[in-house]
Coordinates of C-alpha atoms in Angstrom, one line a residue:
Chain A
M1 CA 2.9 -29.2 3.8
W2 CA -0.2 -30.3 2.4
D3 CA 0.3 -33.9 3.6
S4 CA 0.4 -32.7 7.2
L5 CA -2.4 -30.2 7.1
S6 CA -5.0 -32.1 4.9
V7 CA -5.1 -34.9 7.7
M8 CA -6.3 -32.3 10.6
T9 CA -9.6 -31.6 11.5
I10 CA -10.9 -28.0 10.7
K11 CA -11.1 -27.5 14.5
Q12 CA -7.5 -28.6 14.9
L13 CA -6.3 -26.7 11.9
F14 CA -7.8 -23.3 13.7
S15 CA -6.5 -24.2 17.2
S16 CA -3.0 -24.8 15.6
Y17 CA -2.9 -21.7 13.3
P18 CA -5.7 -19.6 14.4
Y19 CA -5.1 -17.2 11.4
A20 CA -6.5 -20.0 9.2
A21 CA -10.0 -19.0 10.0
D22 CA -9.6 -15.9 8.2
F23 CA -9.2 -18.1 5.1
F24 CA -12.2 -20.0 5.6
S25 CA -14.3 -17.0 6.7
S26 CA -16.1 -16.6 3.3
L27 CA -16.5 -20.3 2.7
P28 CA -19.7 -22.3 3.2
N29 CA -20.4 -25.3 5.7
L30 CA -17.7 -24.5 7.8
E31 CA -19.5 -24.9 11.3
Q32 CA -21.0 -28.4 10.2
S33 CA -17.5 -29.6 9.0
E34 CA -15.4 -28.8 12.0
E35 CA -14.8 -32.6 12.7
S36 CA -14.0 -33.4 9.1
S37 CA -10.4 -33.4 7.9
V38 CA -9.2 -30.3 5.9
G39 CA -8.8 -32.6 2.8
A40 CA -12.2 -33.8 2.8
Y41 CA -13.5 -30.3 3.3
F42 CA -11.6 -29.0 0.3
A43 CA -12.9 -32.1 -1.7
A44 CA -16.4 -31.5 -0.6
I45 CA -16.4 -27.8 -2.0
E46 CA -19.1 -28.0 -5.0
E47 CA -17.8 -26.7 -8.5
D48 CA -20.9 -24.0 -8.3
T49 CA -19.3 -22.6 -4.9
L50 CA -16.1 -22.6 -6.4
Q51 CA -17.5 -20.6 -9.4
D52 CA -19.2 -18.3 -7.1
L53 CA -16.0 -17.7 -5.4
G54 CA -14.4 -17.1 -8.8
I55 CA -11.4 -19.8 -8.5
G56 CA -10.6 -23.3 -9.8
R57 CA -10.2 -26.2 -7.4
Q58 CA -6.5 -26.7 -7.9
E59 CA -5.8 -22.9 -7.7
F60 CA -7.9 -22.6 -4.6
L61 CA -5.9 -25.6 -3.0
E62 CA -2.7 -23.9 -4.2
Q63 CA -3.8 -20.4 -2.6
F64 CA -4.6 -22.2 0.7
L65 CA -1.2 -23.7 0.9
S66 CA 0.7 -20.4 -0.1
F67 CA -1.6 -18.5 2.3
M68 CA -0.4 -20.9 5.0
L69 CA 3.3 -20.4 4.3
Q70 CA 3.1 -16.9 3.9
M71 CA 1.3 -16.3 7.1
E72 CA 3.7 -18.6 8.8
K73 CA 6.8 -16.5 7.4
L74 CA 5.1 -13.3 9.0
K75 CA 6.0 -14.9 12.1
E76 CA 9.5 -15.4 11.6
D77 CA 12.1 -13.2 13.1
K78 CA 13.4 -10.6 10.8
V79 CA 17.0 -9.4 10.4
K80 CA 17.4 -6.4 12.8
I81 CA 18.1 -3.4 11.2
E82 CA 21.0 -1.5 12.9
S83 CA 22.0 0.9 10.5
I84 CA 21.4 2.2 6.6
T85 CA 24.2 3.5 4.6
I86 CA 23.5 6.0 1.7
I87 CA 26.4 5.8 -0.8
G88 CA 26.2 8.8 -3.1
G89 CA 25.3 9.1 -6.9
K90 CA 24.9 12.2 -8.8
D91 CA 22.7 15.1 -8.8
K92 CA 20.4 16.3 -11.6
Q93 CA 23.2 18.0 -13.6
G94 CA 25.2 14.7 -13.3
K95 CA 27.7 16.1 -10.5
A96 CA 28.9 13.6 -8.2
E97 CA 27.5 13.2 -4.7
D98 CA 30.6 12.9 -2.6
I99 CA 29.0 11.2 0.4
E100 CA 28.8 8.1 2.5
L101 CA 26.5 8.4 5.3
T102 CA 25.5 5.9 7.7
I103 CA 22.4 6.4 10.0
H104 CA 22.0 4.2 13.1
A105 CA 18.8 2.8 14.9
G106 CA 17.5 5.1 17.5
E107 CA 19.0 8.4 15.3
I108 CA 17.2 11.1 13.8
V109 CA 18.0 12.8 10.6
C110 CA 16.4 15.7 9.2
I111 CA 16.2 16.5 5.3
V112 CA 16.0 20.2 4.6
G113 CA 15.7 21.6 1.0
P114 CA 13.4 23.5 -1.2
T115 CA 10.2 21.9 -2.9
G116 CA 11.2 19.9 -5.8
S117 CA 15.0 19.6 -4.6
G118 CA 15.0 16.0 -4.4
K119 CA 13.9 15.0 -0.8
S120 CA 11.0 12.4 -2.2
R121 CA 13.7 11.0 -4.4
L122 CA 16.2 10.6 -1.7
L123 CA 13.4 8.5 0.4
A124 CA 12.2 6.5 -2.6
D125 CA 15.7 5.4 -3.0
I126 CA 16.0 4.2 0.7
E127 CA 12.8 2.5 0.3
W128 CA 13.7 0.9 -2.7
V129 CA 17.0 -0.1 -1.4
A130 CA 18.4 1.5 -4.6
Q131 CA 21.5 -0.2 -6.1
Q132 CA 22.6 2.3 -8.5
D133 CA 19.5 1.3 -10.8
T134 CA 17.4 4.6 -9.9
P135 CA 18.1 8.1 -11.8
T136 CA 20.4 9.3 -8.8
N137 CA 22.4 6.1 -9.2
R138 CA 22.8 6.0 -5.2
K139 CA 23.5 2.6 -3.4
I140 CA 22.0 1.9 -0.1
L141 CA 23.5 -0.6 2.2
I142 CA 21.5 -2.3 5.2
N143 CA 23.8 -3.1 8.2
G144 CA 26.7 -2.3 6.0
Q145 CA 25.9 -4.9 3.5
L146 CA 24.2 -5.5 0.3
P147 CA 20.6 -6.5 1.4
D148 CA 18.3 -9.4 0.3
M149 CA 16.7 -7.9 -2.6
R150 CA 13.5 -9.7 -2.0
C151 CA 12.8 -7.1 0.5
R152 CA 12.0 -4.5 -2.1
F153 CA 8.6 -6.4 -2.8
S154 CA 7.8 -7.7 0.7
V155 CA 4.7 -6.7 2.7
E156 CA 6.1 -7.9 5.9
H157 CA 9.7 -6.7 5.4
K158 CA 8.8 -3.4 4.1
L159 CA 11.5 -0.9 5.0
V160 CA 9.7 2.4 5.4
A161 CA 6.7 3.6 7.3
Q162 CA 5.5 6.9 6.4
L163 CA 3.7 9.6 8.3
S164 CA 2.7 12.6 6.6
Q165 CA 0.6 15.7 7.2
N166 CA -2.4 15.1 4.9
M167 CA -3.2 11.4 6.5
N168 CA -6.2 10.6 8.0
F169 CA -7.8 7.7 9.7
I170 CA -10.8 6.4 7.5
M171 CA -11.9 3.4 9.2
D172 CA -15.3 3.4 11.1
L173 CA -13.9 1.7 14.1
S174 CA -13.1 2.7 17.7
V175 CA -9.5 3.6 18.8
E176 CA -9.3 0.3 20.3
E177 CA -10.6 -1.8 17.7
F178 CA -8.5 0.1 15.3
V179 CA -5.1 -0.6 17.1
S180 CA -6.2 -4.3 17.9
M181 CA -6.9 -4.9 14.1
H182 CA -3.4 -3.6 13.4
A183 CA -1.9 -6.1 16.2
E184 CA -3.9 -9.1 14.7
S185 CA -2.3 -8.2 11.3
R186 CA 1.2 -8.4 12.9
M187 CA 0.2 -11.8 14.5
L188 CA 1.0 -10.7 17.9
E189 CA -0.1 -12.9 20.9
N190 CA -0.6 -10.2 23.8
I191 CA -3.1 -7.9 21.7
E192 CA -5.1 -6.5 24.5
E193 CA -2.0 -5.4 26.5
V194 CA -0.3 -3.9 23.3
T195 CA -3.5 -2.1 22.6
S196 CA -3.9 -0.5 26.1
H197 CA -0.4 0.2 26.2
I198 CA -0.4 2.2 22.6
I199 CA -3.6 4.2 23.7
A200 CA -2.0 5.2 26.8
K201 CA 1.3 6.5 25.2
A202 CA -1.1 8.1 22.5
N203 CA -2.6 10.0 25.3
E204 CA 0.4 11.0 26.7
L205 CA 1.4 12.6 23.5
A206 CA -1.8 14.5 22.9
G207 CA -2.8 17.5 24.3
E208 CA -6.5 16.6 24.8
Q209 CA -7.2 13.0 26.1
F210 CA -9.3 10.5 24.2
N211 CA -11.0 7.0 25.2
P212 CA -10.6 3.6 23.9
D213 CA -14.0 3.9 22.7
T214 CA -13.9 7.3 20.6
P215 CA -14.1 6.4 17.1
V216 CA -10.8 7.3 15.1
T217 CA -12.5 9.4 12.6
S218 CA -13.7 11.9 15.3
L219 CA -10.3 12.2 17.0
S220 CA -8.9 15.7 16.5
G221 CA -5.9 16.7 14.3
G222 CA -3.5 16.4 17.4
Q223 CA -4.9 13.2 18.6
S224 CA -4.8 11.6 15.3
R225 CA -1.0 12.3 15.1
A226 CA -0.3 11.1 18.6
L227 CA -2.3 7.9 17.7
M228 CA -0.2 7.5 14.5
I229 CA 3.1 8.0 16.2
A230 CA 2.5 5.7 19.2
D231 CA 0.9 3.0 16.8
T232 CA 3.8 3.4 14.3
A233 CA 6.3 3.0 17.3
Y234 CA 4.9 -0.2 18.9
L235 CA 3.2 -1.9 15.8
S236 CA 4.8 -0.9 12.5
S237 CA 7.2 -3.6 11.3
S238 CA 9.2 -1.0 9.3
P239 CA 12.3 -0.1 11.1
I240 CA 12.8 3.3 9.1
V241 CA 10.1 5.8 9.8
L242 CA 9.9 8.8 7.6
I243 CA 7.9 11.9 8.8
D244 CA 6.8 15.0 6.7
E245 CA 6.8 17.7 9.3
I246 CA 4.8 17.3 12.7
E247 CA 2.5 20.3 13.0
N248 CA 2.9 22.1 16.1
A249 CA -0.5 21.9 17.5
G250 CA -2.0 19.5 20.1
I251 CA 1.0 17.1 20.2
D252 CA 4.0 17.0 22.3
R253 CA 6.5 16.9 19.5
Q254 CA 9.8 16.1 21.2
N255 CA 8.2 13.5 23.3
A256 CA 6.7 11.9 20.1
L257 CA 10.2 11.7 18.5
R258 CA 11.8 10.3 21.5
L259 CA 9.4 7.8 21.6
L260 CA 10.1 6.6 18.1
I261 CA 13.8 6.2 18.8
D262 CA 13.5 4.6 22.0
K263 CA 11.9 1.8 19.9
Q264 CA 15.1 1.7 17.9
K265 CA 13.6 3.3 14.6
I266 CA 15.7 5.3 12.2
V267 CA 13.9 8.7 12.1
L268 CA 14.2 10.5 8.6
M269 CA 12.2 13.7 8.8
A270 CA 11.6 16.5 6.2
T271 CA 11.1 19.7 7.9
H272 CA 11.8 23.4 7.9
D273 CA 10.9 24.1 11.4
P274 CA 14.0 24.8 13.2
I275 CA 12.8 23.3 16.8
L276 CA 12.5 19.8 15.0
A277 CA 15.6 20.2 12.7
L278 CA 17.9 20.9 15.9
M279 CA 16.5 17.9 17.6
G280 CA 18.0 15.7 14.8
D281 CA 21.6 14.3 15.2
K282 CA 22.3 15.5 11.7
R283 CA 20.7 17.2 8.6
I284 CA 21.0 16.5 5.0
V285 CA 20.9 19.3 3.0
I286 CA 19.4 18.7 -0.8
K287 CA 20.1 20.7 -3.7
N288 CA 19.6 20.3 -7.4
G289 CA 18.5 16.4 -6.8
G290 CA 21.6 15.6 -4.7
I291 CA 22.7 15.8 -1.5
S292 CA 24.8 19.0 -1.2
K293 CA 26.3 18.6 2.3
V294 CA 25.6 16.9 5.7
I295 CA 25.6 19.1 9.0
L296 CA 26.1 17.7 12.4
T297 CA 24.0 19.5 14.9
S298 CA 26.4 21.6 16.9
E299 CA 26.5 22.1 20.8
K300 CA 25.5 25.7 20.0
E301 CA 22.9 24.9 17.9
R302 CA 21.6 22.5 20.8
G303 CA 21.8 25.4 23.1
N304 CA 19.6 27.5 20.9
L305 CA 17.2 24.6 20.9
I306 CA 16.4 25.8 24.3
L307 CA 15.8 29.2 23.4
L308 CA 13.5 28.1 20.3
T309 CA 11.4 25.8 22.7
A310 CA 10.8 28.7 25.2
I311 CA 9.9 31.0 22.1
D312 CA 7.6 28.1 20.9
R313 CA 6.1 27.7 24.3
K314 CA 5.3 31.6 24.2
M315 CA 3.9 31.3 20.8
L316 CA 1.5 28.5 21.9
A317 CA 0.4 30.8 24.9
I318 CA -0.4 33.6 22.6
R319 CA -2.4 31.3 20.5
E320 CA -4.3 30.0 23.7
V321 CA -4.9 34.0 24.6
L322 CA -6.2 34.2 21.2
R323 CA -8.6 31.2 21.6
S324 CA -10.2 32.0 24.5
G325 CA -11.0 35.6 23.5
G326 CA -8.3 37.7 25.1
H327 CA -6.3 40.6 24.0
I328 CA -2.9 40.3 22.6
D329 CA -1.6 43.8 23.0
E330 CA 0.8 42.9 25.8
I331 CA 2.4 39.7 24.3
P332 CA 5.2 41.2 22.1
M333 CA 6.9 42.8 24.9
A334 CA 7.1 39.3 26.6
L335 CA 8.4 37.8 23.6
E336 CA 11.2 40.3 23.4
E337 CA 12.3 39.3 27.0
I338 CA 13.0 36.0 26.0
I339 CA 15.1 36.9 22.9
Chain B
M1 CA 5.2 -7.6 -28.1
Q2 CA 5.1 -7.5 -24.3
L3 CA 1.2 -7.4 -23.1
I4 CA 0.1 -6.7 -19.7
T5 CA -3.6 -6.9 -18.6
V6 CA -4.4 -4.3 -15.6
A7 CA -7.7 -4.5 -14.1
G8 CA -9.2 -2.7 -10.9
P9 CA -12.5 -1.2 -9.5
P10 CA -13.6 2.1 -10.9
S11 CA -11.6 5.2 -9.5
A12 CA -9.1 3.1 -8.0
G13 CA -6.6 5.4 -9.8
K14 CA -5.7 3.0 -12.8
T15 CA -5.1 5.5 -15.4
S16 CA -3.1 7.7 -13.0
V17 CA -0.7 5.1 -11.9
M18 CA -0.3 3.8 -15.6
L19 CA 0.4 7.2 -16.7
K20 CA 3.1 7.5 -14.2
I21 CA 4.5 4.1 -14.7
I22 CA 4.5 4.6 -18.8
E23 CA 6.5 7.9 -18.3
T24 CA 9.4 5.9 -16.6
L25 CA 9.4 3.5 -19.4
Q26 CA 9.3 6.1 -22.2
E27 CA 12.6 7.5 -20.5
E28 CA 14.1 4.2 -21.5
T29 CA 12.7 4.9 -25.2
L30 CA 10.2 2.1 -24.9
R31 CA 7.3 2.5 -27.2
V32 CA 4.2 1.7 -24.9
G33 CA 0.6 1.7 -25.9
V34 CA -2.8 1.6 -23.9
I35 CA -6.3 0.3 -24.7
K36 CA -8.7 1.3 -22.4
F37 CA -11.8 -0.7 -22.0
D38 CA -14.7 1.0 -20.8
C39 CA -18.7 1.0 -20.4
L40 CA -20.3 4.3 -21.3
S41 CA -17.8 6.9 -21.9
T42 CA -14.3 7.9 -21.3
Q43 CA -12.0 10.8 -21.6
D44 CA -8.7 9.1 -20.5
Q45 CA -7.3 8.4 -24.1
I46 CA -6.7 12.4 -24.2
L47 CA -4.8 11.8 -20.8
Y48 CA -2.6 9.3 -22.7
Q49 CA -2.3 10.8 -25.8
K50 CA -0.8 14.2 -24.2
K51 CA 1.8 12.1 -23.0
G52 CA 2.7 10.9 -26.6
I53 CA 1.1 7.5 -25.6
E54 CA -0.5 5.6 -28.5
A55 CA -4.0 4.9 -27.0
K56 CA -7.5 3.3 -28.1
I57 CA -10.9 3.3 -26.5
G58 CA -13.0 0.2 -26.3
L59 CA -16.5 1.0 -25.2
S60 CA -18.8 -1.9 -24.6
G61 CA -22.0 -0.2 -24.3
N62 CA -24.8 -2.8 -23.4
L63 CA -22.4 -5.6 -23.6
C64 CA -20.8 -6.9 -20.4
P65 CA -17.4 -5.2 -20.5
D66 CA -15.3 -8.1 -19.7
H67 CA -16.8 -10.4 -22.4
F68 CA -16.3 -7.6 -24.8
F69 CA -12.7 -7.5 -23.6
V70 CA -12.0 -11.2 -24.3
S71 CA -13.7 -10.9 -27.8
N72 CA -11.2 -8.1 -28.6
V73 CA -7.9 -8.5 -27.2
Q74 CA -6.5 -10.3 -30.0
D75 CA -7.4 -7.4 -32.3
C76 CA -5.8 -5.0 -29.9
L77 CA -2.6 -7.1 -29.9
L78 CA -2.5 -6.9 -33.9
W79 CA -3.3 -3.1 -33.5
S80 CA -0.4 -2.8 -31.4
Q81 CA 1.8 -4.9 -33.7
K82 CA 0.9 -2.7 -36.5
N83 CA 1.9 0.4 -34.5
N84 CA 5.3 -1.3 -33.7
L85 CA 4.9 -0.8 -30.1
D86 CA 7.2 -2.6 -27.6
M87 CA 4.5 -3.2 -25.1
L88 CA 0.7 -3.1 -24.8
I89 CA -1.2 -2.3 -21.8
T90 CA -5.0 -3.1 -21.4
E91 CA -6.9 -1.2 -18.8
S92 CA -10.5 -2.1 -17.5
A93 CA -12.7 -2.1 -14.8
G94 CA -14.0 -5.2 -13.0
L95 CA -17.3 -3.8 -12.4
C96 CA -19.0 -6.6 -10.6
N97 CA -15.5 -7.7 -8.6
R98 CA -16.2 -11.1 -10.3
C99 CA -14.9 -10.6 -13.9
S100 CA -11.2 -10.7 -14.7
P101 CA -9.6 -9.9 -17.8
H102 CA -6.3 -11.8 -16.8
I103 CA -5.0 -14.4 -19.3
R104 CA -2.5 -17.4 -18.3
D105 CA 0.9 -16.6 -19.3
V106 CA 0.3 -13.0 -19.6
M107 CA 1.5 -10.6 -17.0
A108 CA -1.7 -9.5 -14.9
V109 CA -1.8 -6.5 -12.6
C110 CA -4.8 -5.4 -10.3
V111 CA -5.0 -1.9 -8.9
I112 CA -6.8 -1.3 -5.6
D113 CA -7.2 1.7 -3.3
N114 CA -6.6 2.0 0.1
L115 CA -9.8 4.2 0.8
S116 CA -11.7 1.3 -0.6
G117 CA -11.6 0.0 3.0
V118 CA -10.0 -3.0 4.7
N119 CA -12.8 -5.6 3.8
T120 CA -12.3 -4.8 0.0
P121 CA -9.6 -7.3 -0.6
R122 CA -11.9 -10.1 0.6
K123 CA -14.7 -9.3 -1.8
V124 CA -12.7 -9.0 -4.9
G125 CA -12.7 -12.0 -7.1
P126 CA -10.1 -13.3 -9.5
M127 CA -9.1 -9.8 -10.7
L128 CA -7.2 -9.6 -7.5
K129 CA -6.7 -13.3 -6.3
L130 CA -5.0 -14.2 -9.6
A131 CA -3.0 -11.3 -10.5
D132 CA 0.7 -11.5 -10.4
I133 CA 1.2 -7.8 -9.3
V134 CA -1.2 -5.8 -7.0
I135 CA -0.6 -2.3 -7.1
I136 CA -2.1 -0.2 -4.1
T137 CA -3.0 3.5 -4.3
K138 CA -3.9 6.4 -2.3
G139 CA -1.7 5.5 0.5
D140 CA -0.7 9.1 1.1
I141 CA -4.2 9.9 2.5
V142 CA -4.6 7.0 5.0
S143 CA -2.5 6.2 8.1
Q144 CA 0.4 3.9 8.2
A145 CA -1.5 1.4 10.2
E146 CA -4.4 1.5 7.8
R147 CA -1.9 1.0 5.0
E148 CA -0.2 -1.9 6.7
V149 CA -3.6 -3.7 7.7
F150 CA -4.8 -3.1 4.1
A151 CA -1.7 -4.6 2.6
F152 CA -1.9 -7.4 4.8
R153 CA -5.7 -8.3 3.9
V154 CA -4.5 -8.2 0.2
K155 CA -1.7 -10.5 1.0
Q156 CA -4.3 -12.7 2.6
A157 CA -6.3 -12.6 -0.5
N158 CA -3.4 -13.2 -3.1
P159 CA -0.4 -14.8 -1.0
S160 CA 1.6 -15.3 -4.1
A161 CA 1.4 -11.7 -5.6
I162 CA 3.9 -8.9 -5.7
I163 CA 2.3 -6.3 -3.6
V164 CA 3.5 -2.5 -4.3
H165 CA 2.4 0.9 -3.3
V166 CA 2.4 3.4 -6.1
N167 CA 1.3 7.0 -5.6
G168 CA -0.5 8.4 -8.7
I169 CA 0.0 12.0 -7.9
T170 CA 3.8 12.1 -7.2
G171 CA 4.5 9.0 -8.9
Q172 CA 6.1 7.2 -6.0
G173 CA 6.7 3.6 -6.8
A174 CA 6.0 4.0 -10.4
R175 CA 9.7 3.6 -11.6
E176 CA 9.8 0.3 -9.5
V177 CA 6.7 -1.1 -11.2
G178 CA 8.0 -0.2 -14.6
Q179 CA 11.1 -2.4 -13.8
L180 CA 8.5 -5.2 -13.2
F181 CA 6.6 -4.5 -16.4
K182 CA 9.9 -4.9 -18.4
G183 CA 9.9 -8.5 -17.3
A184 CA 6.5 -9.2 -18.8
Q185 CA 6.1 -12.2 -21.4
S186 CA 6.1 -11.7 -25.0
V187 CA 3.2 -12.6 -26.9
D188 CA 3.0 -12.9 -30.7
S189 CA -0.6 -13.9 -30.8
L190 CA -3.2 -14.9 -28.2
T191 CA -5.3 -17.4 -30.2
D192 CA -5.6 -20.4 -28.0
Y193 CA -4.5 -18.8 -24.9
H194 CA -6.6 -19.2 -21.9
L195 CA -8.4 -16.7 -19.5
R196 CA -7.1 -17.5 -15.9
F197 CA -10.7 -17.8 -14.8
S198 CA -14.1 -18.2 -16.4
M199 CA -16.2 -15.0 -16.8
P200 CA -19.5 -15.1 -15.0
A201 CA -22.3 -16.3 -17.0
A202 CA -25.7 -14.8 -17.5
T203 CA -27.8 -15.9 -20.4
C204 CA -31.2 -14.9 -19.6
S205 CA -34.2 -13.0 -20.6
Y206 CA -32.8 -9.7 -19.3
C207 CA -29.6 -10.2 -21.3
L208 CA -31.9 -10.0 -24.5
G209 CA -33.4 -6.8 -23.6
Q210 CA -36.3 -7.8 -21.3
T211 CA -37.1 -5.1 -19.0
R212 CA -40.1 -6.2 -17.3
I213 CA -40.0 -7.7 -13.6
G214 CA -41.9 -10.9 -12.6
Q215 CA -41.8 -14.5 -12.6
N216 CA -43.3 -14.8 -16.2
F217 CA -40.4 -12.7 -17.6
Q218 CA -37.5 -14.7 -16.2
M219 CA -36.1 -17.4 -18.5
G220 CA -32.8 -18.8 -19.1
N221 CA -30.0 -18.7 -16.6
V222 CA -32.0 -17.6 -13.5
R223 CA -30.9 -18.0 -9.8
K224 CA -33.0 -17.5 -6.9
M225 CA -31.9 -16.1 -3.4
D226 CA -32.6 -18.0 -0.3
L227 CA -34.6 -15.8 2.0
S228 CA -35.8 -18.4 4.3

């Protein structure tokens, strides 16, 4: 690789491999050296500069080559994940989990169970692609097969994206800058298009609208969640999305989930909200560190989902009355009507 | 004796993460000890000792902490041999981001947190660039997008490292890193080993206790900024 790269000029390198500019961003004399070859540029870096950078010449070259190789790898197509299979291990008492559960892309599976029952451990097993080498002794298959174990430590092949209640945006950027920064890190070419699409989708999910130039840190809770979900649906490289409850405020939860499954994500959601739980195709019940059973959402339950959604809407309406300074004496009557 | 050097900016979560990792190693009945290098004061040995982990503190006081580290690390190894430990972890904070306690042929770990901002991986020197494993912490409080961008930037800064996310509070990811630690090289003596990178030099009048400011008081290794 060095043979072909070293004879290019810096200018040629940047036009063939735009991401290479990131490697050079903190290096000196870049503008004056555009016409010199990559090899000559590296040879001309002074010893003092290397000392300041905190790296030796040989390591620096190796790092450059490794950088180029790894970045090229990011662009490679990944194995498409169509399903994951959880093969049971044992619970905290050593009792066998008698289970083999396959979850397909585009499916929503809920996880229920009290705090400390082992929900996180199940999710960790999936992320680690456990091969009977975790305390639960579970085994995870990808597309029905033993996966390439390198995916455990790979940034670009990370299996699980996580969305949890206490997550925030911390970057001092506008929504537009933020999303395009994420798109850049995915090496996409149509960054502008993707960015405006994601912002439009997030606005569909959020109760209140926001602009591309709104700073991410001043988004409301609902707007932040909406943006996180739209961004994860379109830009996260991970095929599995793990959600720890979606709060019931300022976001269209049903459409949010639909967006993720439309993008063929596998959605695993820890929730005790009946509406979200019934939106799932199945729910995994965790007890004592093990999967105690898997419940398929029945037709009857789906029917109740409609009723529950109506109650939910009513509650939101009551909240709205409260927010606008009204009285709520009459509301309980209206609620009884639905039930 | 397995040796691992762990470094990372202050408050990145080094101690929390190490506690969680060592816990998983203790379950496998490995005897792990920690030597914590710090400058002024630290109470962290109490946290370690509470978990039954042999721990010692090295306070560098008015010496450069990483120079202090190099002059003591061989003695630390002897201490852990005397205590019949299976594994020694040294923990230090790279205060100017230019230092690095990493030693060739000794497993090197850098701990860095998501909250430090996406530009940080570019600002941290050999401590990150020459590490074998980079542990990213505090992922539970930033968005998925920021986590992905941050990990990408770490990968740009150190393309060959293994990058792992560990949650210092819940311990998520700790077991997995523990498995990696078990693969650390064995070291009997560090004599004649080399640092992965030279430490920053400062042999000037201020090293010797000078406190006055001004041209007349600057001697030795002094460098001037270009402000033109």
